[in-house]
Every structure is written in C-alpha cells, then in structure tokens.
Coordinates of C-alpha atoms in Angstrom, one line a residue:
Chain M
M1 CA 0.0 0.0 0.0
D2 CA 2.8 2.4 0.9
R3 CA 4.4 1.7 -2.5
L4 CA 1.1 2.6 -4.2
I5 CA 1.0 5.9 -2.4
E6 CA 4.6 6.5 -3.4
L7 CA 3.6 5.8 -7.0
A8 CA 0.5 8.0 -7.0
P9 CA 1.9 10.5 -9.5
E10 CA 2.9 7.8 -12.0
F11 CA -0.5 6.1 -11.4
W12 CA -2.5 9.2 -12.3
T13 CA -0.3 9.9 -15.3
A14 CA -0.8 6.4 -16.5
A15 CA -4.6 6.8 -16.0
A16 CA -4.5 10.0 -18.0
E17 CA -2.5 8.3 -20.8
T18 CA -5.1 5.5 -21.0
L19 CA -8.0 8.0 -21.2
Y20 CA -6.1 10.1 -23.8
M21 CA -5.3 7.0 -26.0
V22 CA -8.8 5.6 -25.7
A23 CA -10.4 9.0 -26.5
L24 CA -8.3 9.7 -29.6
T25 CA -8.6 6.1 -30.8
M26 CA -12.3 6.4 -30.6
L27 CA -12.2 9.7 -32.5
F28 CA -10.0 8.5 -35.4
G29 CA -10.8 4.8 -35.3
G30 CA -14.4 5.5 -34.7
A31 CA -14.6 7.8 -37.8
G32 CA -12.6 5.5 -39.9
G33 CA -14.6 2.4 -38.8
F34 CA -17.8 4.3 -39.5
L35 CA -16.7 5.0 -43.1
L36 CA -15.6 1.3 -43.5
G37 CA -18.9 0.0 -42.1
V38 CA -20.9 2.4 -44.3
G39 CA -18.8 1.3 -47.3
L40 CA -19.5 -2.3 -46.6
Y41 CA -23.2 -1.7 -46.1
V42 CA -24.0 0.4 -49.1
T43 CA -21.9 -1.6 -51.6
R44 CA -23.3 -5.1 -50.7
R45 CA -25.5 -6.9 -53.1
G46 CA -29.0 -5.4 -52.9
G47 CA -27.6 -2.4 -51.0
L48 CA -28.1 1.3 -51.6
L49 CA -25.2 1.5 -54.1
P50 CA -24.3 -2.1 -54.9
N51 CA -20.7 -2.5 -56.1
V52 CA -19.3 -6.0 -56.0
V53 CA -15.6 -5.0 -56.5
V54 CA -15.5 -2.4 -53.7
N55 CA -17.4 -4.7 -51.4
N56 CA -15.0 -7.6 -52.0
V57 CA -12.0 -5.4 -51.5
L58 CA -13.3 -4.0 -48.2
N59 CA -14.2 -7.5 -47.0
V60 CA -10.8 -8.9 -47.8
V61 CA -8.9 -6.0 -46.2
I62 CA -11.0 -6.2 -43.0
N63 CA -10.8 -10.0 -42.8
F64 CA -7.0 -9.8 -43.3
F65 CA -6.4 -7.4 -40.5
R66 CA -9.0 -8.2 -37.9
P67 CA -7.8 -11.6 -36.7
I68 CA -4.2 -10.3 -36.0
P69 CA -3.7 -10.2 -32.2
F70 CA -3.1 -6.6 -31.3
I71 CA 0.1 -7.3 -29.5
I72 CA 1.5 -8.5 -32.8
F73 CA -0.3 -5.9 -34.9
I74 CA 1.2 -3.0 -33.0
A75 CA 4.7 -4.3 -33.8
A76 CA 3.9 -5.3 -37.4
V77 CA 2.4 -2.0 -38.3
Q78 CA 5.4 0.0 -36.9
P79 CA 6.9 0.9 -40.3
V80 CA 3.6 2.5 -41.4
T81 CA 3.3 4.2 -38.0
R82 CA 6.8 5.7 -38.5
A83 CA 5.8 6.9 -42.0
V84 CA 2.6 8.5 -40.9
I85 CA 3.4 9.8 -37.3
G86 CA 7.1 10.3 -37.8
V87 CA 8.1 8.0 -34.9
G88 CA 7.5 4.4 -34.2
I89 CA 7.2 4.6 -30.4
G90 CA 5.4 6.7 -27.9
T91 CA 1.8 7.5 -27.0
D92 CA 0.9 9.0 -30.4
A93 CA 2.4 6.0 -32.2
A94 CA 0.2 3.7 -30.0
I95 CA -2.9 5.8 -30.9
F96 CA -2.1 5.3 -34.6
A97 CA -1.9 1.5 -34.2
L98 CA -5.0 1.4 -31.9
S99 CA -7.0 3.6 -34.3
L100 CA -6.2 1.3 -37.2
A101 CA -7.0 -1.9 -35.4
A102 CA -10.2 -0.4 -33.9
A103 CA -11.3 0.9 -37.3
F104 CA -11.4 -2.7 -38.8
A105 CA -13.4 -4.0 -35.8
I106 CA -15.7 -1.0 -35.8
G107 CA -16.3 -1.4 -39.6
R108 CA -17.8 -4.8 -39.0
I109 CA -19.9 -3.6 -36.0
V110 CA -21.3 -0.6 -38.0
E111 CA -22.1 -2.9 -40.9
Q112 CA -23.9 -5.4 -38.7
N113 CA -25.9 -2.7 -37.0
L114 CA -26.9 -0.9 -40.2
L115 CA -28.1 -4.3 -41.5
T116 CA -30.7 -4.4 -38.7
V117 CA -32.7 -1.7 -40.4
R118 CA -35.8 -3.3 -42.0
P119 CA -35.6 -3.3 -45.8
G120 CA -39.2 -2.2 -46.0
V121 CA -38.3 1.1 -44.3
I122 CA -35.7 1.7 -47.0
E123 CA -38.1 0.8 -49.7
A124 CA -40.6 3.3 -48.3
A125 CA -38.0 6.0 -48.4
R126 CA -37.1 5.0 -52.0
S127 CA -40.8 5.1 -52.9
M128 CA -40.8 8.8 -51.8
G129 CA -38.1 9.6 -54.2
A130 CA -35.2 9.8 -51.7
G131 CA -31.7 9.1 -53.1
P132 CA -29.2 6.6 -51.6
W133 CA -27.1 9.1 -49.6
R134 CA -30.2 10.8 -48.2
I135 CA -31.6 7.5 -47.2
L136 CA -28.4 6.6 -45.5
G137 CA -28.2 9.8 -43.6
T138 CA -31.8 10.4 -42.7
V139 CA -33.2 6.9 -42.5
V140 CA -30.7 4.1 -42.1
V141 CA -28.4 5.7 -39.5
P142 CA -31.1 7.3 -37.4
E143 CA -33.1 3.9 -37.4
A144 CA -29.9 2.0 -36.3
L145 CA -28.7 4.6 -33.8
G146 CA -29.6 2.7 -30.7
P147 CA -27.7 -0.5 -31.6
L148 CA -24.9 1.7 -33.1
I149 CA -24.4 3.3 -29.7
L150 CA -24.3 0.0 -28.0
G151 CA -21.8 -1.3 -30.7
Y152 CA -19.5 1.7 -30.1
T153 CA -19.7 1.1 -26.3
F154 CA -18.6 -2.4 -26.8
I155 CA -15.7 -1.2 -28.9
V156 CA -14.6 1.4 -26.2
V157 CA -14.3 -1.4 -23.8
A158 CA -12.3 -3.4 -26.3
V159 CA -10.0 -0.4 -26.9
I160 CA -9.4 0.0 -23.2
D161 CA -8.3 -3.6 -23.2
M162 CA -6.0 -3.1 -26.3
S163 CA -4.5 0.1 -24.9
A164 CA -3.0 -1.9 -22.1
M165 CA -0.6 -3.3 -24.7
A166 CA 0.6 0.2 -25.8
G167 CA 3.4 -0.2 -23.3
L168 CA 5.1 -2.4 -25.8
I169 CA 6.0 0.6 -27.9
G170 CA 6.4 3.0 -25.0
G171 CA 2.8 4.3 -25.1
G172 CA 2.4 4.2 -21.4
G173 CA -1.0 3.8 -19.8
L174 CA -2.4 1.7 -17.0
G175 CA -1.5 -1.6 -18.5
Y176 CA 2.1 -0.6 -18.7
F177 CA 2.0 0.8 -15.2
A178 CA 0.6 -2.5 -13.8
Q179 CA 3.3 -4.5 -15.6
L180 CA 6.2 -2.3 -14.7
Y181 CA 5.5 -1.3 -11.1
G182 CA 3.1 -4.1 -10.1
Y183 CA 4.0 -7.4 -11.8
R184 CA 7.7 -7.0 -12.2
Q185 CA 8.3 -5.6 -8.7
F186 CA 6.1 -8.2 -7.0
E187 CA 3.6 -5.5 -5.8
P188 CA 0.1 -7.1 -6.2
V189 CA -1.5 -4.1 -4.6
V190 CA -0.2 -1.9 -7.3
T191 CA -1.3 -4.3 -10.0
W192 CA -4.8 -4.5 -8.5
A193 CA -5.0 -0.7 -8.2
A194 CA -4.6 -0.5 -12.0
V195 CA -7.0 -3.4 -12.5
L196 CA -9.7 -1.7 -10.4
L197 CA -9.3 1.7 -12.2
I198 CA -9.7 -0.1 -15.5
V199 CA -12.8 -1.9 -14.3
A200 CA -14.1 1.5 -13.1
F201 CA -13.5 3.0 -16.5
V202 CA -15.3 0.1 -18.2
Q203 CA -18.3 0.4 -15.8
V204 CA -18.7 4.1 -16.4
V205 CA -18.4 3.7 -20.2
Q206 CA -20.9 0.8 -20.3
Y207 CA -23.3 2.7 -18.1
L208 CA -23.1 5.9 -20.3
G209 CA -23.6 3.8 -23.4
N210 CA -26.6 2.0 -22.1
W211 CA -28.1 5.3 -20.9
L212 CA -27.5 7.0 -24.2
A213 CA -28.9 4.0 -26.2
R214 CA -32.0 3.9 -24.0
R215 CA -32.5 7.6 -24.6
V216 CA -32.2 7.2 -28.3
L217 CA -34.5 4.2 -28.4
R218 CA -36.9 6.0 -26.0
R219 CA -38.0 2.7 -24.5
Chain Y
M1 CA -56.1 8.5 -71.9
A2 CA -55.2 6.1 -69.2
L3 CA -53.1 7.4 -66.3
V4 CA -51.0 4.2 -66.0
T5 CA -50.5 2.0 -69.1
L6 CA -48.6 -1.3 -69.1
E7 CA -47.9 -2.9 -72.4
H8 CA -46.4 -6.4 -72.5
V9 CA -44.6 -5.9 -69.3
T10 CA -42.3 -8.7 -68.1
K11 CA -40.1 -8.9 -65.1
S12 CA -37.8 -11.8 -64.6
Y13 CA -35.1 -12.5 -62.1
P14 CA -31.9 -14.3 -63.0
A15 CA -31.6 -17.9 -61.8
A16 CA -30.3 -18.3 -58.3
D17 CA -27.8 -20.9 -59.5
R18 CA -26.8 -22.6 -62.7
R19 CA -29.3 -25.5 -62.4
A20 CA -32.3 -23.3 -61.5
E21 CA -34.6 -21.6 -64.1
P22 CA -34.8 -17.8 -64.2
V23 CA -38.0 -16.7 -62.3
T24 CA -40.5 -14.8 -64.3
A25 CA -42.5 -12.8 -61.7
V26 CA -44.5 -10.8 -64.1
D27 CA -45.3 -12.3 -67.5
D28 CA -46.4 -10.2 -70.5
V29 CA -48.9 -8.0 -68.6
S30 CA -50.9 -5.4 -70.4
L31 CA -53.2 -3.1 -68.4
E32 CA -54.7 0.3 -68.5
I33 CA -55.6 2.1 -65.3
G34 CA -57.7 5.2 -65.8
A35 CA -57.5 8.4 -63.7
G36 CA -59.9 8.2 -60.7
D37 CA -60.0 4.4 -60.8
V38 CA -59.6 2.2 -57.7
F39 CA -57.9 -0.6 -59.5
G40 CA -57.7 -3.9 -57.6
I41 CA -55.1 -6.5 -58.4
I42 CA -55.9 -9.8 -56.7
G43 CA -53.9 -13.0 -56.7
Y44 CA -52.5 -15.6 -54.3
S45 CA -49.1 -14.9 -52.8
G46 CA -46.4 -15.5 -55.4
A47 CA -48.7 -14.5 -58.2
G48 CA -46.5 -11.5 -59.0
K49 CA -48.8 -8.7 -57.9
S50 CA -46.3 -7.1 -55.5
T51 CA -43.7 -7.1 -58.2
L52 CA -46.1 -5.7 -60.7
V53 CA -46.9 -2.7 -58.4
R54 CA -43.2 -2.1 -57.8
L55 CA -42.7 -1.7 -61.6
V56 CA -45.3 1.1 -61.6
N57 CA -43.1 3.3 -59.4
A58 CA -39.9 1.8 -60.8
L59 CA -38.7 0.5 -57.4
E60 CA -37.8 -2.4 -59.7
P61 CA -36.9 -2.0 -63.4
A62 CA -39.0 -4.0 -65.9
T63 CA -37.2 -6.6 -67.9
S64 CA -39.1 -5.7 -71.1
G65 CA -42.3 -4.0 -72.2
S66 CA -43.5 -0.4 -71.8
I67 CA -44.8 1.4 -68.7
R68 CA -46.3 4.9 -69.1
I69 CA -47.3 7.2 -66.3
D70 CA -49.6 10.0 -67.6
G71 CA -48.2 9.4 -71.1
R72 CA -44.6 9.4 -70.0
E73 CA -42.5 6.3 -70.7
I74 CA -40.6 5.4 -67.5
T75 CA -38.8 2.3 -68.6
G76 CA -35.2 3.2 -69.3
L77 CA -35.2 6.4 -67.3
A78 CA -32.1 7.1 -65.2
E79 CA -32.5 6.7 -61.4
R80 CA -32.3 10.4 -60.9
E81 CA -35.3 11.0 -63.2
L82 CA -37.2 8.1 -61.6
R83 CA -37.0 9.9 -58.2
G84 CA -39.0 12.7 -59.7
I85 CA -41.6 10.3 -60.9
R86 CA -41.8 8.6 -57.5
L87 CA -42.6 11.9 -55.9
G88 CA -45.9 11.8 -57.8
I89 CA -46.7 8.2 -56.7
G90 CA -47.5 7.4 -53.1
M91 CA -47.1 4.0 -51.6
I92 CA -48.4 2.2 -48.5
F93 CA -47.3 -1.2 -47.2
Q94 CA -48.6 -4.3 -45.4
Q95 CA -46.0 -3.8 -42.6
F96 CA -46.6 0.0 -42.7
N97 CA -42.8 0.7 -42.9
L98 CA -42.9 3.8 -40.7
F99 CA -39.7 5.3 -39.6
D100 CA -39.5 4.2 -35.9
A101 CA -36.9 6.8 -35.1
K102 CA -39.1 9.6 -36.2
T103 CA -42.4 10.9 -34.7
V104 CA -45.7 10.8 -36.6
R105 CA -45.0 14.3 -37.7
G106 CA -41.5 13.4 -38.8
N107 CA -42.8 10.5 -40.8
V108 CA -45.4 12.5 -42.7
A109 CA -42.9 15.4 -43.2
Y110 CA -40.2 13.1 -44.6
P111 CA -41.4 13.0 -48.3
L112 CA -42.0 16.8 -48.2
K113 CA -38.4 17.3 -47.1
V114 CA -37.3 15.0 -50.0
A115 CA -39.4 17.1 -52.3
G116 CA -37.7 20.3 -51.1
W117 CA -40.7 22.0 -49.4
R118 CA -40.1 25.0 -47.1
A119 CA -40.3 24.3 -43.4
A120 CA -43.4 26.5 -42.8
D121 CA -45.2 24.8 -45.7
I122 CA -44.3 21.4 -44.4
R123 CA -45.8 22.2 -41.0
A124 CA -49.1 23.3 -42.5
R125 CA -49.3 20.4 -44.9
V126 CA -48.5 17.8 -42.1
D127 CA -51.3 19.4 -39.9
E128 CA -53.7 19.2 -42.8
L129 CA -52.8 15.5 -43.5
L130 CA -53.0 14.4 -39.9
D131 CA -56.4 16.1 -39.6
F132 CA -57.5 14.3 -42.7
V133 CA -56.6 10.9 -41.3
G134 CA -57.9 11.7 -37.8
L135 CA -54.6 11.7 -36.0
A136 CA -54.1 15.3 -35.2
D137 CA -53.6 14.5 -31.6
K138 CA -50.8 12.0 -32.3
A139 CA -48.4 14.3 -34.1
G140 CA -45.7 13.9 -31.4
A141 CA -46.2 10.2 -30.8
R142 CA -43.8 7.5 -32.0
P143 CA -44.9 4.7 -34.3
D144 CA -44.4 2.1 -31.5
Q145 CA -47.1 3.9 -29.5
L146 CA -49.7 3.5 -32.2
S147 CA -52.1 0.6 -33.0
G148 CA -51.9 -1.1 -36.4
G149 CA -54.8 0.9 -37.8
Q150 CA -53.3 4.2 -36.6
K151 CA -49.9 3.2 -38.1
Q152 CA -51.5 2.6 -41.5
R153 CA -53.3 5.9 -41.3
V154 CA -49.9 7.6 -40.7
G155 CA -48.7 5.6 -43.7
I156 CA -51.5 6.9 -45.8
A157 CA -50.9 10.5 -44.7
R158 CA -47.2 10.1 -45.5
A159 CA -47.9 8.6 -48.9
L160 CA -50.3 11.5 -49.8
A161 CA -48.1 14.2 -48.5
T162 CA -46.7 15.4 -51.8
R163 CA -50.2 15.3 -53.4
P164 CA -49.5 12.4 -55.7
R165 CA -52.0 11.5 -58.3
I166 CA -51.5 7.8 -57.8
L167 CA -51.4 5.7 -54.6
L168 CA -50.1 2.2 -54.5
A169 CA -51.5 0.0 -51.7
D170 CA -49.5 -3.2 -51.3
E171 CA -51.6 -5.5 -49.1
A172 CA -52.3 -2.4 -47.0
T173 CA -54.9 -4.2 -44.8
S174 CA -53.5 -7.7 -44.7
A175 CA -51.9 -7.2 -41.2
L176 CA -55.1 -5.6 -39.8
D177 CA -58.2 -7.1 -38.1
P178 CA -61.5 -7.0 -39.9
E179 CA -62.8 -3.9 -38.2
T180 CA -59.6 -1.9 -38.7
T181 CA -59.4 -3.1 -42.3
H182 CA -62.8 -1.6 -42.8
E183 CA -61.7 1.7 -41.2
V184 CA -58.6 1.9 -43.5
L185 CA -60.6 0.9 -46.6
T186 CA -63.1 3.7 -45.8
L187 CA -60.2 6.1 -45.6
L188 CA -58.9 5.0 -48.9
K189 CA -62.3 5.4 -50.4
R190 CA -62.3 9.0 -49.2
V191 CA -58.8 9.6 -50.6
N192 CA -60.2 8.4 -54.0
E193 CA -63.5 10.3 -53.9
E194 CA -62.5 13.5 -52.1
Q195 CA -59.0 14.0 -53.5
G196 CA -59.4 12.3 -56.9
V197 CA -56.4 10.1 -56.2
T198 CA -56.1 7.0 -58.5
I199 CA -55.5 4.0 -56.2
I200 CA -54.0 0.6 -57.2
V201 CA -54.8 -1.9 -54.5
I202 CA -52.9 -5.2 -54.3
T203 CA -54.6 -7.8 -52.2
H204 CA -55.3 -11.5 -51.8
E205 CA -58.6 -10.7 -50.1
M206 CA -61.7 -10.5 -52.4
D207 CA -63.7 -8.5 -49.9
V208 CA -61.1 -5.7 -50.1
I209 CA -61.8 -5.6 -53.9
Q210 CA -65.6 -5.8 -53.2
T211 CA -65.4 -2.9 -50.8
I212 CA -63.4 -0.3 -52.7
A213 CA -62.4 -1.3 -56.2
T214 CA -64.0 -0.2 -59.4
K215 CA -61.9 -2.3 -61.7
V216 CA -60.1 -5.6 -61.0
A217 CA -57.4 -7.7 -62.5
V218 CA -56.9 -11.3 -61.4
M219 CA -53.3 -12.5 -61.4
D220 CA -52.1 -16.0 -61.5
R221 CA -48.4 -17.1 -62.0
G222 CA -47.3 -13.7 -63.3
R223 CA -50.1 -13.3 -65.8
V224 CA -53.3 -11.3 -65.7
I225 CA -55.9 -13.9 -66.4
E226 CA -59.0 -11.8 -66.3
H227 CA -59.7 -8.1 -65.8
G228 CA -62.6 -5.7 -66.1
D229 CA -65.2 -3.9 -64.1
V230 CA -65.5 -5.4 -60.6
F231 CA -69.2 -5.9 -61.2
D232 CA -68.6 -8.0 -64.4
V233 CA -65.8 -10.1 -62.9
F234 CA -67.8 -10.7 -59.7
S235 CA -71.1 -11.5 -61.5
G236 CA -69.5 -13.7 -64.2
P237 CA -66.0 -14.8 -63.4
R238 CA -64.6 -16.9 -66.4
H239 CA -61.3 -18.2 -65.3
P240 CA -61.3 -21.0 -62.6
S241 CA -58.9 -19.0 -60.4
S242 CA -61.2 -15.9 -60.6
Q243 CA -64.1 -18.2 -59.7
R244 CA -62.3 -19.4 -56.6
F245 CA -61.6 -15.8 -55.5
V246 CA -65.2 -14.7 -56.2
G247 CA -66.4 -17.8 -54.4
T248 CA -64.6 -16.7 -51.2
V249 CA -67.1 -13.8 -50.8
I250 CA -70.1 -14.8 -52.9
K251 CA -72.3 -17.8 -52.8
G252 CA -72.6 -18.6 -56.4
V253 CA -73.2 -21.9 -58.1
P254 CA -72.9 -24.7 -55.5
S255 CA -69.7 -26.8 -55.7
P256 CA -70.0 -30.6 -56.3
A257 CA -69.5 -31.2 -52.6
E258 CA -72.2 -28.7 -51.6
L259 CA -74.5 -30.1 -54.3
A260 CA -74.2 -33.6 -52.8
V261 CA -75.4 -32.2 -49.4
L262 CA -78.2 -30.3 -51.1
R263 CA -79.4 -33.4 -52.9
E264 CA -79.5 -35.4 -49.7
R265 CA -81.6 -32.8 -47.9
H266 CA -83.9 -31.7 -50.7
E267 CA -86.1 -33.5 -53.2
G268 CA -86.6 -32.4 -56.8
R269 CA -84.3 -30.9 -59.5
I270 CA -81.6 -28.5 -58.3
V271 CA -81.5 -25.5 -60.5
T272 CA -79.4 -22.3 -60.1
F273 CA -80.7 -19.0 -61.5
S274 CA -78.2 -16.2 -62.0
F275 CA -79.4 -12.6 -62.1
R276 CA -77.7 -9.4 -63.0
D277 CA -78.8 -5.8 -62.4
G278 CA -82.1 -5.3 -60.8
D279 CA -84.8 -7.3 -59.0
A280 CA -87.4 -7.3 -61.7
S281 CA -86.0 -10.5 -63.4
Q282 CA -85.8 -12.2 -60.0
A283 CA -89.4 -11.6 -59.2
Q284 CA -90.3 -12.8 -62.7
V285 CA -88.6 -16.1 -62.1
F286 CA -90.8 -16.8 -59.1
I287 CA -93.9 -15.7 -61.0
D288 CA -93.1 -18.0 -63.9
L289 CA -92.4 -21.0 -61.6
A290 CA -95.6 -20.4 -59.6
A291 CA -97.7 -20.0 -62.8
A292 CA -96.5 -23.4 -64.0
G293 CA -97.9 -24.9 -60.8
L294 CA -94.5 -26.0 -59.6
E295 CA -93.5 -26.5 -56.0
F296 CA -90.1 -25.0 -55.2
E297 CA -87.9 -24.0 -52.3
L298 CA -84.8 -21.8 -52.0
V299 CA -81.9 -24.0 -50.9
Y300 CA -78.7 -22.0 -51.6
G301 CA -77.3 -18.7 -52.8
G302 CA -77.5 -14.9 -52.2
I303 CA -77.9 -11.5 -53.7
N304 CA -74.9 -9.2 -53.7
D305 CA -74.4 -5.5 -54.1
I306 CA -71.3 -4.1 -55.8
R307 CA -71.2 -0.3 -55.9
G308 CA -74.9 0.0 -56.1
R309 CA -75.5 -2.8 -58.7
A310 CA -77.1 -6.0 -57.6
F311 CA -76.5 -9.5 -58.8
G312 CA -77.0 -12.9 -57.4
H313 CA -77.3 -16.6 -57.7
L314 CA -80.3 -18.5 -56.3
T315 CA -80.4 -22.2 -56.2
L316 CA -83.9 -23.8 -56.0
A317 CA -85.1 -27.3 -55.5
I318 CA -88.1 -27.7 -57.9
R319 CA -90.6 -30.5 -57.7
G320 CA -93.3 -31.4 -60.3
A321 CA -93.7 -33.2 -63.6
D322 CA -90.4 -33.2 -65.6
A323 CA -92.1 -31.8 -68.7
A324 CA -93.7 -29.0 -66.8
I325 CA -90.4 -28.1 -65.2
D326 CA -88.6 -28.1 -68.6
R327 CA -91.3 -25.8 -70.0
A328 CA -91.1 -23.4 -67.0
L329 CA -87.3 -23.3 -67.3
E330 CA -87.5 -22.3 -70.9
T331 CA -89.7 -19.4 -70.0
V332 CA -87.5 -18.4 -67.1
A333 CA -84.3 -18.5 -69.3
R334 CA -85.6 -15.2 -70.8
H335 CA -85.0 -13.3 -67.5
A336 CA -82.1 -15.1 -65.9
D337 CA -79.3 -17.5 -66.6
V338 CA -80.4 -21.0 -65.8
T339 CA -77.9 -23.7 -64.8
E340 CA -79.3 -27.1 -63.8
A341 CA -77.1 -29.3 -61.7
R342 CA -76.9 -32.8 -63.1

C-alpha cells in the first residue's frame, strides 16, 4: 500500500494516458470504422449503391487485419506508423496503431448494426423519391442509432483492453503501469489498483452507453 | 387517356444458381388504369402482384415492355429522373414501414423534405394531413405507441403528403383485423373520392376488392388472367382462379360437394338462377315458376351489391312433372341464366 501511495503521480499519469489513448482512438478509429462500415453496407448486393468490386476489396482487407492479435499488430504496423506519425514509439504511435485496429473492428460492428434496419423502411424512403445518400443519412443511420451506440460502447471497452498493450511501444497507460510497477516488482496491490481503475472506466463507459442508447430508443 | 399504361410488361429475375430456371415474376402483362379508378389487383401470394406494383413506381426496373405514367415512358429512365416520378406516386405497405426513429409528424414530413418544401409549408401540410386521417392528436407520438390501424393511417398521410395522383397500396390491410381493415378501406375510399387520387390496390382478399375497387385484374403465376369492371368479374368470373376468388365472398353456383349435401336434404331438381342488375328479373322467375304450378324452395345462394349494382345466384329445388319443369325453365331463361345441376 505504501508503495502505491509513493507511485501515485505515476499512477494518475498512466490513467490520463489511458484515457487520452482511448479517446483519440475512438475519435480516429471511430470515424474510420464508420466509413468502412458504411462502405461495406452500401456496396453489398441489394444495397443502396451495390458494387461487387468495392465490397469484395473492403471485405478482404478487413478480414485480413481483424484476426491479427493486437500485441503482434502493434509491432507489425510500426513501419507504417513511422511513415505517418514520424516516430514508431510513444503514445501517439500507439494511438495510430490502436485507431487502425479499432477501425477494422468498428467497420464490422457498424455494418452489422446498419443491417438491422428493415428493408421495408428503406423501400418506403425510395418510394418517396429519396436518393441513396439521403436514405443513408436520414433513415438508415437514425433507425440504427440505438444499436450503433451499444456497438460503439462495446468497442470502447475493447479499446481500453487493447490500450493496455501500448506499453510495448512505449505508449504508457495503466497496462504498462501495472506491468512495470506491479507485476515485475512483486507488488500485487499496485497491479490491482490498476485493474480496479480499468474496471471502473469500463463500468462508467458501459453505463453511459446504455443510458444513451436507451434515450435514443426511448423505451 | 389512361393514367397508367402497361404494355407487354415482363419482369424476370436471373436464376439463383446454374441449375435453376430464371424466375418470371410478371409475364407479359398489359393493363390500362384510368384516372380516378380504384384498380384492384388480386392473386395468391407469389402471383407476381407485388412485383407488378413495384414496376409502376420503378422500385424495380421492368425486364421488357412499356410502362407509361400519364403518357410518359418510365422504362429506361435514369435513377435520378425516376426519383422525380416517384414523388408523384405514393405507396403504402402491409407492414406500414414507418420510420421508428421519427415521430408521426417526422414520418409525414419526410417526403416533403425530400421534395424540397419550405419548413413552414411542411408544417401546415402535415397538420392538414393528420387532420384528414384523424390523428391530429398523435403528431408527437412515435410509431411504436400506435395501433396497427393508426400506423396505416400515418402511412396513408405520409404517402399522400406530396399530393401524388397515384397511390399504390400493397396488401395495406392484410396485417389488420377486420374492423380496422374496414376503417382503413373507408379512408382509402375518401382519398379516392375527395382528392381524386387513383388507387392501385394489391390484395389476396376478395372482400377488399368488393369494398373499394371499381376495376379488378386477377393475377395467376405472373399473368393477368382476367380483368374488367368489378361488377362484371364478380357476377360472371370466367377463369377457374377468378371463380375461386369470387367464391370466397359470394355464394354462387354450389360446388359438387355442396351439391351432394343439397341433394341429400332436398327432393326435386336442383337449378341455379343467376341474375344481374335489378330485382325485376328475380321476381319474374318466381312468378313463372308459380304460374307453372310447380313447388319449389330456395336452398342456396344470395344477392350481392357491388357499388350499387345487384347480382346474385339463387339455387332452388323444384318439384313437379319433368315436362312442366322443362317448359317453365325455358320461360325463365328469358329473364335469368339457368344452370341445372346434373
């Protein structure tokens, strides 16, 4: 316990790093994943803008990257990180890798949630003369908003999990803190302090997500 | 000139796999639908009627043939131009297809936004429409707070928002109970009579046709097998499939099974008299039979009213000397169609 009190500054810095990484990952990865998901959704057969080639390319790309364990992905993607961010290590480099990995997962989640919109509703909008982009923006996304929020909530929790591995490339965060000061120095209290804070983050995120989804669904 | 003209329209879908045959949902259909008609299209599920109606507003492109709306050929038009055509054709659905994420007002306003109306005009038009369908107090409600009948009334208000000349109703009452069905059909009748909207009604229920349609086409396996005035098709269906549909709402000529029961219960010769238009001929039948000194009883049948015109089939069991019956039937044949069951 004394050790934890000693480490308080490092602990809060790590917590802030985790929040910073998760927030920016959700911003960039969330936007990229949304575009990927929408791309998959509109180009599929019978979709709003069917396009077999684009659909197949997106599917192959996502299926290629998604199964790679993040701890390997973060290392494998380093040359790209260096080209884009300028450096291969550090918090910003970790955010880049996290955003990329999250985008592929979010793409699938977005696609699945958009697919829950009943085809009849889309047909109704078409029968009123609405074009595909208008239907996407004013019918499909609003109708799927509740499940989309829950899907994004699910991803935030997954990104908190992935961010624990950012330490591998010097990204910091609570995962790295627990490894460095807890596990390696035989300080279970320190390890558990990090665990409990992560659990608290997840609880808050899940609660907010549920609350928001319920408000949107108004049920 | 007809408002909607279909000429040799065919819609086929490519085969699902190499071994399967391509599916022809609509097969060489030619129809003319006049302005102001309530045109019923009846058929069993899979007969192609839902596909046919989706060709009219080009939700699906026809494979071949010509479709003209108000004289304008729509086959081969680009998607962008078709959107303009669709603004002039409203559509309602069996499952209502309301936007759950929008309020009743938002649903009815949607097509007006698509059509580019100004916000103030949209507000006034939505109020007017909700008033018309009797849901002025539900403007702020969400679809999941409404009953089935109310949902369909919102659907109708939404479909009529841009003042289309044509309304397509795809099994619009099939998900509703009989009383609500009647309510919705009454509303559609008002739409037709008060606003002069031409309505194309797709249904598998003959009483829907009987209640509101003026013209009817019977579809079977992609083809229109019979069409004409509702009165003509109901009073004298020619095709077996049409006869089956008419038989669901009208007691006509007894079927062989029914005939066997009638024979068991009643003595004498079983004869069906069919009347069209007016009761004079019906009275004359009874006068003739009575004058011939024959004994008879009414065993089956009924008189129907379609849009103010009556027709019916009455089956009598007639007893007396054969020769006298034959003579009497010859006289009666001048006033009514006579079919004797053998």
